[in-house]
Amino acid sequence: MSSSRRITLKELAQHLGVSTASVSNAFNRPDQLSHDLRERILAEARRLGYRGPDAKARSLRTGRSQIVAVLLAESLTYSLNDAVASELLSGIAEVLDAHGHTLLLLSGRQANDRMPGSASIADGFIVYGLMPSPSLLDDLPSQHPQVAVDFDISGQASVHVDNEPAAHAIACHALRTPPHRAGIINLRLTEQACNGRIGPGQTLLSASRTITRARLDGFYRAFDEHGLDAAAVPMWNVEENTHEVCTPVIEGILDLPDEERPDLLLCMSDRIALTVLTLAERRGLRIPEDLRITGFDGIAEGQYRSPRLTTVRQDSVEKGRIAARMVLGLEPATPRLLTTELLIGETCP
Amino acid sequence: MSSSRRITLKELAQHLGVSTASVSNAFNRPDQLSHDLRERILAEARRLGYRGPDAKARSLRTGRSQIVAVLLAESLTYSLNDAVASELLSGIAEVLDAHGHTLLLLSGRQANDRMPGSASIADGFIVYGLMPSPSLLDDLPSQHPQVAVDFDISGQASVHVDNEPAAHAIACHALRTPPHRAGIINLRLTEQACNGRIGPGQTLLSASRTITRARLDGFYRAFDEHGLDAAAVPMWNVEENTHEVCTPVIEGILDLPDEERPDLLLCMSDRIALTVLTLAERRGLRIPEDLRITGFDGIAEGQYRSPRLTTVRQDSVEKGRIAARMVLGLEPATPRLLTTELLIGETCP
DNA sequence: GGTCGCCTCTGAATCGATTTAGTTAGGGGC
DNA sequence: GCCCCTAACTAAATCGATTCAGAGGCGACC
């Protein structure tokens, strides 16, 4: 019954005494053969346990695999546990699913520095974030569509979020109530890796190297407009958007003597803001009386809790949907810029 | 320079005046040809923009694709936003990455009821959770390894968590302080879909149909051992492990008059427990004085917050690692049962 | 000097499908 | 009865690689 090797289309054709073309058509183009023959073929296929054309052979012959690869700048382990990346993937998966495609996950931080060979199996690529090594993109088969998310690949389609105005908006909201001492916690903003206070000597990355630079520009514009000296606002930096990495930096901030501790912290991500919130609560600080906190991203974790995080929401799911539609050719592959929405929670009313 | 079509291995061989075998060996088996020839081939490949053997053709010929598929019982959209599933994927990705494999995401809840044809491209399958339609598993190429996670496929390897003892342990912890009124919030436990109170008429699913049944058995054993009448404990049920679905059910519980509202809620998942926590806090209930809450899973969101959730941790990342190692043949493909760890937080000290 | 073995390299079969061009049979129109 | 058209089916080329069996050359050993 179940032989060790799977039966092939050719063998099935021989069993039936028909050509391989007819069997192929029975599965792919029902209008190309008579109803009776088709039924006969499908019945025999079921009987012999033939599960349909082999994907490897089919993809070689047709040149298409029905697979779209998502190439993530961060490691898969990190990305899968990051709410923003998960939402993006979720939006991508939704559209791919609806159009009979599947999702292959690739990371720019593999064990070795090269793209795995299996990458070239995909029909198209969605690239999320700036790769650690730009040469990785050279390995992608150039004749397949590529869509960049949250950064740019020259000459390719892209989906972006309007970071500067979003950051400006939330900072304006926060600065309506003048803080005694504001502070900013950045994410991967410095040229040299830095987990802690950003000193005057450190150079910052440009907006083409990190999206948080655009957010900082928005913050600065808001400070300026409120007559505050942005350059005097203390800044910290974290290299990774995780509890583990953020915790020591934030503890350093919260453990400052009362007269130095900020009473307003603008954070570059919800993950950072939530970590601030947790650690502040554990120290018995009153939120928002003793400390006001803002985030960025609008992840679910910040909203389905009490107090709710004040933040600005980017629709990462929609970002994924658009990228997926572009890569499938369902939508013109042009640069798209998404807007954001201010969410006023209880951490900074 | 860059023609529209990619150059093939055969064309590269012709350019160089060598056989295709040598070019193939240059990329795959460096010991099979002289150093000089190999360098000459690689140099010419670079010059002509040849990016290495095509994955489609290679996988057809070798029979292996270096791709492992993860088949998820839930939709991808749900799974990617579920912390437990994400941790599992994360563990899988970690091992696959380290061994040069990539990850293909498939869902048992596709648009149509059949497995996408591209599934047969994978070298092996990790199946997570009970499929909505069991026939989906028949579509999987049977000669490739399959590993079941959190359920069983007859005759296949599996990775399980020891649910009953885990649930027993946390219930025992909670019952050390006798509650006035305990309650249990279940997850997809009833035969008929039900979001709300479980009445006496409803039949429960067996442990082979849902993992939460084993957890309930553990709870019941603990009640028995503490001389409490488990059958008298009110139970609720939710059909999906999300804020949206849980919220109305939990509001119904918390809005009960004081003398009926439970002061101990045992929840089948951390997601449920965290939703209880949020809604209780918004109502001004004191945790744990007015209401003690326990979860199940040990997701990060429950621990990196204040108050910390009392729960029992299953190591989903490790579960993923083991499944991946089994599917790659790095570990014997035998049934594995993982133990859990009681985490005592502030929601039920 | 002959033989053996090793190192390089090549020719050709093969993986399992899809698809083009073409053949056959049958029916309708005149 | 003839011609043309369509429907149904087939033969064979092809997609782009891998790999087995074998050929040729060279040095070493007896």
Short mmCIF file of N, CA, C and O (backbone and C1' of nucleotides) in Angstrom, two decimals, chain A residues 9 24 28 50 54 61, chain C residues 15-20:
data_model
loop_
_atom_site.label_atom_id
_atom_site.label_comp_id
_atom_site.label_asym_id
_atom_site.label_seq_id
_atom_site.Cartn_x
_atom_site.Cartn_y
_atom_site.Cartn_z
N LEU A 9 4.12 11.35 -10.89
CA LEU A 9 3.09 11.61 -11.89
C LEU A 9 3.26 10.69 -13.10
O LEU A 9 2.27 10.16 -13.64
N SER A 24 -1.10 15.78 -15.59
CA SER A 24 -0.78 17.13 -15.16
C SER A 24 -1.98 18.04 -15.33
O SER A 24 -2.33 18.81 -14.43
N ASN A 28 -4.05 20.58 -12.89
CA ASN A 28 -3.83 22.02 -13.04
C ASN A 28 -4.80 22.73 -13.98
O ASN A 28 -5.05 23.91 -13.79
N TYR A 50 -1.18 9.10 -4.42
CA TYR A 50 -0.47 10.22 -5.06
C TYR A 50 -1.06 11.52 -4.55
O TYR A 50 -2.25 11.77 -4.66
N ASP A 54 4.67 17.20 -7.27
CA ASP A 54 5.72 17.52 -6.32
C ASP A 54 6.13 18.99 -6.44
O ASP A 54 6.41 19.49 -7.53
N ARG A 61 10.08 23.71 -12.93
CA ARG A 61 9.53 23.82 -14.28
C ARG A 61 8.83 25.17 -14.50
O ARG A 61 9.02 25.83 -15.51
P DC C 15 15.20 9.25 -12.00
"O5'" DC C 15 14.81 10.44 -11.02
"C5'" DC C 15 15.59 10.78 -9.88
"C4'" DC C 15 15.26 12.18 -9.45
"C3'" DC C 15 13.80 12.55 -9.67
"O3'" DC C 15 13.10 12.35 -8.44
"C1'" DC C 15 15.27 14.30 -10.41
P DG C 16 11.69 11.49 -8.55
"O5'" DG C 16 10.63 12.53 -9.11
"C5'" DG C 16 10.30 13.65 -8.34
"C4'" DG C 16 9.45 14.58 -9.16
"C3'" DG C 16 8.22 13.94 -9.80
"O3'" DG C 16 7.12 14.80 -9.59
"C1'" DG C 16 9.44 15.10 -11.41
P DA C 17 5.62 14.33 -9.81
"O5'" DA C 17 5.20 15.14 -11.14
"C5'" DA C 17 4.51 16.34 -11.04
"C4'" DA C 17 5.33 17.48 -11.61
"C3'" DA C 17 4.67 18.24 -12.74
"O3'" DA C 17 3.90 19.29 -12.20
"C1'" DA C 17 7.01 17.86 -13.16
P DT C 18 2.72 19.91 -13.02
"O5'" DT C 18 3.43 20.72 -14.19
"C5'" DT C 18 4.13 21.91 -13.87
"C4'" DT C 18 4.56 22.59 -15.16
"C3'" DT C 18 3.42 23.04 -16.05
"O3'" DT C 18 3.82 24.29 -16.59
"C1'" DT C 18 4.81 21.57 -17.25
P DT C 19 2.79 25.31 -17.26
"O5'" DT C 19 3.11 25.13 -18.81
"C5'" DT C 19 4.46 25.21 -19.24
"C4'" DT C 19 4.53 24.82 -20.70
"C3'" DT C 19 3.28 25.14 -21.51
"O3'" DT C 19 3.69 25.59 -22.77
"C1'" DT C 19 3.82 22.88 -21.77
P DT C 20 2.86 26.71 -23.55
"O5'" DT C 20 3.55 26.69 -24.99
"C5'" DT C 20 4.94 26.39 -25.09
"C4'" DT C 20 5.19 25.48 -26.27
"C3'" DT C 20 4.26 25.73 -27.46
"O3'" DT C 20 5.01 25.71 -28.66
"C1'" DT C 20 4.14 23.46 -26.82
#
